[in-house]
Coordinates of N, CA and C and ligand atoms in Angstrom, one line a residue:
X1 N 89.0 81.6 123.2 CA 89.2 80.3 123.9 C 89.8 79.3 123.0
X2 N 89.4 79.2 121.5 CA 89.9 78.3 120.5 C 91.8 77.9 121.2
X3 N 92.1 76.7 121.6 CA 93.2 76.4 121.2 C 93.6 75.7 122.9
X4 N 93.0 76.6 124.0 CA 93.2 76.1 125.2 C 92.4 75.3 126.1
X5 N 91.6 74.7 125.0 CA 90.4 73.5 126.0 C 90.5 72.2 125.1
X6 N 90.2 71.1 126.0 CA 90.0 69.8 125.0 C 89.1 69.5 125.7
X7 N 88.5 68.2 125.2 CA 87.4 67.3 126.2 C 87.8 66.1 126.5
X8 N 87.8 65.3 128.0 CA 88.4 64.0 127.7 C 86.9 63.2 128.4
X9 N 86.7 61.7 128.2 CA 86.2 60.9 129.4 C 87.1 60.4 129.6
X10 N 87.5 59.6 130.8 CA 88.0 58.4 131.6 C 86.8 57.1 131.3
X11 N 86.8 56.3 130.6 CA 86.0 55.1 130.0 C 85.4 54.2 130.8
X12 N 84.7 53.2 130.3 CA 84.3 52.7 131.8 C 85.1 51.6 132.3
X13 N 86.4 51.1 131.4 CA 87.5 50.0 131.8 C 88.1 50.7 133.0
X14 N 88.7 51.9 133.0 CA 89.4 52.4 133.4 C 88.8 52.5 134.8
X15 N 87.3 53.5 134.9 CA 86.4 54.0 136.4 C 86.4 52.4 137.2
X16 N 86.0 51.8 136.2 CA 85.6 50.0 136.4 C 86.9 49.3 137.5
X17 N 87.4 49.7 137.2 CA 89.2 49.4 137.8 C 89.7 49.6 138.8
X18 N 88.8 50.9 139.0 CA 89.4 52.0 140.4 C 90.4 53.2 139.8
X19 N 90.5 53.1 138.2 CA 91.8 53.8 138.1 C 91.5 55.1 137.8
X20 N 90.0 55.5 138.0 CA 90.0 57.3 137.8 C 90.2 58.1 138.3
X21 N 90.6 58.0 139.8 CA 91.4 58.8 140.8 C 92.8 59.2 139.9
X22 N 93.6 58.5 139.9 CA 95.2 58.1 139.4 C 95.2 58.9 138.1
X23 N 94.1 58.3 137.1 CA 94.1 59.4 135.9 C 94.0 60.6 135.9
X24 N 93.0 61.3 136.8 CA 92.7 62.7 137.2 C 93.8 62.9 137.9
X25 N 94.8 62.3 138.5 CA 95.7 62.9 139.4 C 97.1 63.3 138.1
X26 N 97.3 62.4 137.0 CA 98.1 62.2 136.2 C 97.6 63.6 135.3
X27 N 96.1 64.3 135.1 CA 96.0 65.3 134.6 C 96.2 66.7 135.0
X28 N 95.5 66.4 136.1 CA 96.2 67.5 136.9 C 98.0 67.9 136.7
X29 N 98.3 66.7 137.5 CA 99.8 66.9 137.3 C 100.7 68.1 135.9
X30 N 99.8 67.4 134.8 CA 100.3 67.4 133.7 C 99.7 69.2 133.3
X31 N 99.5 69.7 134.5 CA 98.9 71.4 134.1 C 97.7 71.4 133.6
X32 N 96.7 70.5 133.0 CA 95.5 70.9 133.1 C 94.5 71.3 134.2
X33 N 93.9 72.3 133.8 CA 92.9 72.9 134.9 C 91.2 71.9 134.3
X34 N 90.9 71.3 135.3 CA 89.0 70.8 135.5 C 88.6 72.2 135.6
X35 N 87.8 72.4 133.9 CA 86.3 73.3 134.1 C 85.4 73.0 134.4
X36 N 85.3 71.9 133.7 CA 83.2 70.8 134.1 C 83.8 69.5 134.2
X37 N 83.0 69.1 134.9 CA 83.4 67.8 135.3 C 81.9 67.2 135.8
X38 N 81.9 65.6 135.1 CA 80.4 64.8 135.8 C 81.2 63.6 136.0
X39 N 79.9 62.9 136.7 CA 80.4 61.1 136.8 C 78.8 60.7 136.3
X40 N 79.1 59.7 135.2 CA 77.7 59.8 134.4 C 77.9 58.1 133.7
X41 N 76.8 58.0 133.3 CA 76.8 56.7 132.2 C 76.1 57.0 131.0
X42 N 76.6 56.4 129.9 CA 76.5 56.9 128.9 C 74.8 55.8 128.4
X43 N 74.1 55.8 127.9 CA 73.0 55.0 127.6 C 73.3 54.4 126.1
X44 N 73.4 53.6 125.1 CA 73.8 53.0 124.0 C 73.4 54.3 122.5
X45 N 72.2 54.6 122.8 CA 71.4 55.6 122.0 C 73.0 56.5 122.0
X46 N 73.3 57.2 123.4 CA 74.1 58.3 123.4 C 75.5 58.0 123.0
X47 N 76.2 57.0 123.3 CA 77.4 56.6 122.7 C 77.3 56.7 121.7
X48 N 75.9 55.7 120.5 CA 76.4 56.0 119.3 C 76.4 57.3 118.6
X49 N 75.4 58.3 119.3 CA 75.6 59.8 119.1 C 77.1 60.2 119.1
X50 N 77.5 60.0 119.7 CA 79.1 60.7 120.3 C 79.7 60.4 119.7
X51 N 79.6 58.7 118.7 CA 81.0 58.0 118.2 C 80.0 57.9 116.5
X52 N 79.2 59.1 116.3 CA 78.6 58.4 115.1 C 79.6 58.8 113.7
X53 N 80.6 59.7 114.3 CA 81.8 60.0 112.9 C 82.6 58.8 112.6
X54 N 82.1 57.5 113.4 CA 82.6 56.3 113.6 C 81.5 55.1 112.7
X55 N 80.5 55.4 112.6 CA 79.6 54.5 112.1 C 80.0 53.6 111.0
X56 N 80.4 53.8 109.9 CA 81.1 53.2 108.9 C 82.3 52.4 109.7
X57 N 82.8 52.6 110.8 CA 84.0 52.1 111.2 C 83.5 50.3 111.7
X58 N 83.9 48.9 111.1 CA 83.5 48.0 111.1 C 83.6 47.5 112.9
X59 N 84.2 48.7 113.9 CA 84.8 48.4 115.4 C 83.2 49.3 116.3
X60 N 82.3 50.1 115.7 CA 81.4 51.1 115.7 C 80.5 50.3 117.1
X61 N 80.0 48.6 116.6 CA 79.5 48.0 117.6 C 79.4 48.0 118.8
X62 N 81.2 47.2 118.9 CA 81.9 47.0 119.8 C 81.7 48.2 120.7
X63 N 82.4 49.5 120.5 CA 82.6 50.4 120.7 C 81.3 51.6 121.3
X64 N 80.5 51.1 120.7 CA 78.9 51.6 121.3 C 78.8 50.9 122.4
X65 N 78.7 49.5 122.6 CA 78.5 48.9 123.5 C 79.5 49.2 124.4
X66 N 80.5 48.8 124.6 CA 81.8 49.3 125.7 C 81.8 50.3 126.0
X67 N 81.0 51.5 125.2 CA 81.4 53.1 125.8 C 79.7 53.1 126.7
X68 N 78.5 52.3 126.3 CA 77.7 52.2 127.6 C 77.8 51.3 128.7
X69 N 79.1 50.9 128.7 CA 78.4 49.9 129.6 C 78.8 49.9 131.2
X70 N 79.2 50.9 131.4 CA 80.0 51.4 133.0 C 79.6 52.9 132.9
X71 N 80.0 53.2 134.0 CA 80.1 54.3 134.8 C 81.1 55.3 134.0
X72 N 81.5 56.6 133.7 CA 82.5 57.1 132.9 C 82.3 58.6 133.8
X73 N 83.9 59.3 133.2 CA 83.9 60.9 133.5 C 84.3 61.3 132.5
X74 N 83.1 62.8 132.4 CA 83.3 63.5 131.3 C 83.9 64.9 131.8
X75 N 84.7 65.4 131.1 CA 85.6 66.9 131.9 C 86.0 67.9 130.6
X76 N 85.6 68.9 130.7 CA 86.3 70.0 129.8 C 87.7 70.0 130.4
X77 N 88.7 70.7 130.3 CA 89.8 70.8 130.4 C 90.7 71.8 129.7
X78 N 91.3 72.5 130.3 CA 91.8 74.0 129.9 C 93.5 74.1 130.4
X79 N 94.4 74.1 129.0 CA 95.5 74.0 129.1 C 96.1 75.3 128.1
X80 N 97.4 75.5 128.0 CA 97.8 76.3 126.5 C 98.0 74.7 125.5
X81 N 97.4 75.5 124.4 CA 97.6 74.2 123.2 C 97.0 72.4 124.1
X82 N 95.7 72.7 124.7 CA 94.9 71.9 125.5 C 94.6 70.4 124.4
X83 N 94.1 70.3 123.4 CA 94.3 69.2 122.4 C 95.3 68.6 122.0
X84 N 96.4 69.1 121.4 CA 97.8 68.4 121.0 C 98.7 67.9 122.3
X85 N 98.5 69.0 123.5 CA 99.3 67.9 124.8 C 98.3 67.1 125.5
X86 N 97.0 66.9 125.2 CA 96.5 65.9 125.8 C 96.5 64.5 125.3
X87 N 96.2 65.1 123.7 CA 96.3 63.4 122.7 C 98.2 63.3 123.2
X88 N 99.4 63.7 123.8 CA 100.8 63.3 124.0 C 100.0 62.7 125.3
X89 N 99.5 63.4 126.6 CA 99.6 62.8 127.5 C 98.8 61.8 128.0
X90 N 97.9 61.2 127.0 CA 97.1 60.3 126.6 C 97.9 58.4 126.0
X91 N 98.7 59.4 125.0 CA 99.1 58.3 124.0 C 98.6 57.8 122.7
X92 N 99.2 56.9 122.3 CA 98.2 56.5 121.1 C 97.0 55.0 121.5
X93 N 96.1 55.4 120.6 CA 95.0 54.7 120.4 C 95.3 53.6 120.7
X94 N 96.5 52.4 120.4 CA 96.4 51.2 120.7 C 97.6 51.2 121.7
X95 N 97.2 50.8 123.3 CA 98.2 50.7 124.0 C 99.8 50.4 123.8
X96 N 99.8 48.8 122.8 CA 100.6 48.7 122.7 C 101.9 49.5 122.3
X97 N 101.1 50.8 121.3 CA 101.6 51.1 120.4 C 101.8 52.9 121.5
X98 N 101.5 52.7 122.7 CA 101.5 53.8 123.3 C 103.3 54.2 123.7
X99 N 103.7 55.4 124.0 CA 104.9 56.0 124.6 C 104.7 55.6 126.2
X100 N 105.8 55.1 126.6 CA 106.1 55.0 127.8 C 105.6 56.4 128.9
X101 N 104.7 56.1 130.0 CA 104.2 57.0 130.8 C 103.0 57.5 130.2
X102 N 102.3 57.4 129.4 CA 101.3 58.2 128.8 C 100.1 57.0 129.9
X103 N 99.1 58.4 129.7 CA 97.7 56.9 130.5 C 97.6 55.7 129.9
X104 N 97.9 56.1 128.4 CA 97.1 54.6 127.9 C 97.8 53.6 128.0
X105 N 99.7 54.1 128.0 CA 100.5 53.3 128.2 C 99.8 52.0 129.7
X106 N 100.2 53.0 130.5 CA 99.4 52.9 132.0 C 98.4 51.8 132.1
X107 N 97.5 52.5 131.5 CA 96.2 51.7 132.0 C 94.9 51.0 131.1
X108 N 95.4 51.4 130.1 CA 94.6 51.0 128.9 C 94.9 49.5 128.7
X109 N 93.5 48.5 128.4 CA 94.1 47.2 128.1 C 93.9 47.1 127.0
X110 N 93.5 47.5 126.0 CA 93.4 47.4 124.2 C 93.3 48.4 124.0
X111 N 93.3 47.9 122.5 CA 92.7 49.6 121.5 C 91.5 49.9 121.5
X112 N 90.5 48.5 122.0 CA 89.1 48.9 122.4 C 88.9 49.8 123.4
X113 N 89.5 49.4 124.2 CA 89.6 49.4 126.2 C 90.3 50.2 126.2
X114 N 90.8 51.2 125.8 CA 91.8 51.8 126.0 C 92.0 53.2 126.5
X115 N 90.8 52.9 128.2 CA 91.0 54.0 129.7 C 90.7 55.3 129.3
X116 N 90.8 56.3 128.3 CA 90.3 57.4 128.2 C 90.1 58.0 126.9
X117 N 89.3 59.0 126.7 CA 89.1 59.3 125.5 C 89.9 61.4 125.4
X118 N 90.2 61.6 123.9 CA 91.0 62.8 123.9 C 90.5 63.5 122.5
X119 N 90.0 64.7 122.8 CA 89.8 65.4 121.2 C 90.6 65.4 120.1
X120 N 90.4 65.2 119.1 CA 91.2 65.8 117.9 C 91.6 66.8 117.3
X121 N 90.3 67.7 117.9 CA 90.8 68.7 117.2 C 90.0 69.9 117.8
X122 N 90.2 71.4 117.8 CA 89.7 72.3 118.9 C 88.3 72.7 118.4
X123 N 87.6 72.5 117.4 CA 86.2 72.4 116.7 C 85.6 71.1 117.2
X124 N 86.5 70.0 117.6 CA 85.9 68.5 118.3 C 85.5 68.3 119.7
X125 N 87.1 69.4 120.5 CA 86.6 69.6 121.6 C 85.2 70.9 122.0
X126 N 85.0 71.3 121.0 CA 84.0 72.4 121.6 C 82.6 71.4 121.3
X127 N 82.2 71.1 120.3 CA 81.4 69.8 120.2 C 80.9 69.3 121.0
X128 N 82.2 68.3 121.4 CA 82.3 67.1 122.4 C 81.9 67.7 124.2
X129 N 82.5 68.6 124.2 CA 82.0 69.3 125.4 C 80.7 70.1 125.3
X130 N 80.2 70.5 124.1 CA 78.8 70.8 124.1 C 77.8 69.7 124.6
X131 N 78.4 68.7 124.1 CA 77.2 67.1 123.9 C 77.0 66.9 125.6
X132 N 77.9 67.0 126.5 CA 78.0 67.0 128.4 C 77.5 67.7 128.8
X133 N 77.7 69.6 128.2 CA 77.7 70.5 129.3 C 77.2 71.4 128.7
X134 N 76.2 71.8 130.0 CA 75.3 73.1 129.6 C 76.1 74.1 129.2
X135 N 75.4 75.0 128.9 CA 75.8 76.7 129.0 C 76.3 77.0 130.7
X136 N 75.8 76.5 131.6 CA 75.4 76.9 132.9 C 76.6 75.5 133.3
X137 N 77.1 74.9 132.4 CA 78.2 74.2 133.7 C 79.4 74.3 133.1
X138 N 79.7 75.1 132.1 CA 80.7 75.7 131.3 C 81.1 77.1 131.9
X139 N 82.0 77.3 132.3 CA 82.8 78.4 133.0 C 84.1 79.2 132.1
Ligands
DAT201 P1 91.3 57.9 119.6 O1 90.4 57.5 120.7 O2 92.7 57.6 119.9 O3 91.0 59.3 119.0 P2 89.8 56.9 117.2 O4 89.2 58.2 117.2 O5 90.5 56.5 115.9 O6 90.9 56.8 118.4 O7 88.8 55.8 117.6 C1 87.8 56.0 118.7 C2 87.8 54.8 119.5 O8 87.3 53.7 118.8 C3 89.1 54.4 120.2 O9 89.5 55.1 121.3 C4 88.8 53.0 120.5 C5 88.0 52.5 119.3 N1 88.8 51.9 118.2 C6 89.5 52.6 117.3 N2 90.2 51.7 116.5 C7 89.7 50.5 116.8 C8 90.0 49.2 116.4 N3 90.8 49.0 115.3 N4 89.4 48.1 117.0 C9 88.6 48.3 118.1 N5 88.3 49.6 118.6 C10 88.9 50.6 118.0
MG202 MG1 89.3 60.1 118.2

């Protein structure tokens, strides 16, 4: 499996918006196959679990708080080379600094806010998708 899954959420700026339909439609598109998929809210305790390789990061706060504070989707996701074309069809971290057509170009309003989240790396996505999904909602 190593190489053809990543994990993404859709954030709570983005669900908050209406714009998680459009995103999931932009993934699809883009040849990813939905393995697991929830519609969930994240509690503060659990964000900072998820972002604690972040803790030293002086934005860690912010960023705890904003990742609880809405509604979010969490999805496995199964492509060839599933991590490297999702961080392209994502974009970069700070909108501004995003490629034309990527989500975050799209729909992201900051580098805080910025509509979805994308693994780094294929040890990150197995992780990150452990932290969501059972044994039993993993296919
Ligand atoms: P990415 O989400 O592109 O992998 P990251 O892992 O460096 O980016 O950071 C995780 C999240 O933290 C990012 O999506 C938004 C937030 N963040 C990163 N840099 C930030 C900054 N300079 N100010 C505020 N939030 C930031
Ligand atoms: Mg990251």
């Amino acid at each position: 499996m190593a190489g053809n899954r990543t994990f993404t959420m859709i954030k709570p700026d983005a669900v908050a918006d209406g714009n998680m339909g459009a995103i999931l439609k932009m993934i699809e598109d883009a040849g990813f196959k939905i393995i697991s998929m929830k519609y969930t809210r994240l509690s503060a305790d659990l964000a900072g679990k998820f972002y604690e390789v972040h803790k030293e990061r002086p934005f860690y706060g912010e960023l705890v708080e904003y990742m609880s504070s809405g509604s979010i989707v969490a999805a496995i996701l199964e492509k060839d080379n599933a991590v490297a074309d999702f961080r392209t069809l994502i974009g970069a971290t700070n909108p501004a600094e995003a490629a034309e057509g990527t989500i975050r170009k799209l729909y992201a309003k900051s580098i805080g806010e910025n509509a979805v989240h994308g693994s780094d790396s294929d040890e990150n996505a197995q992780i990150e998708g452990n932290f969501f999904f059972s044994q039993f909602e993993r296919f």
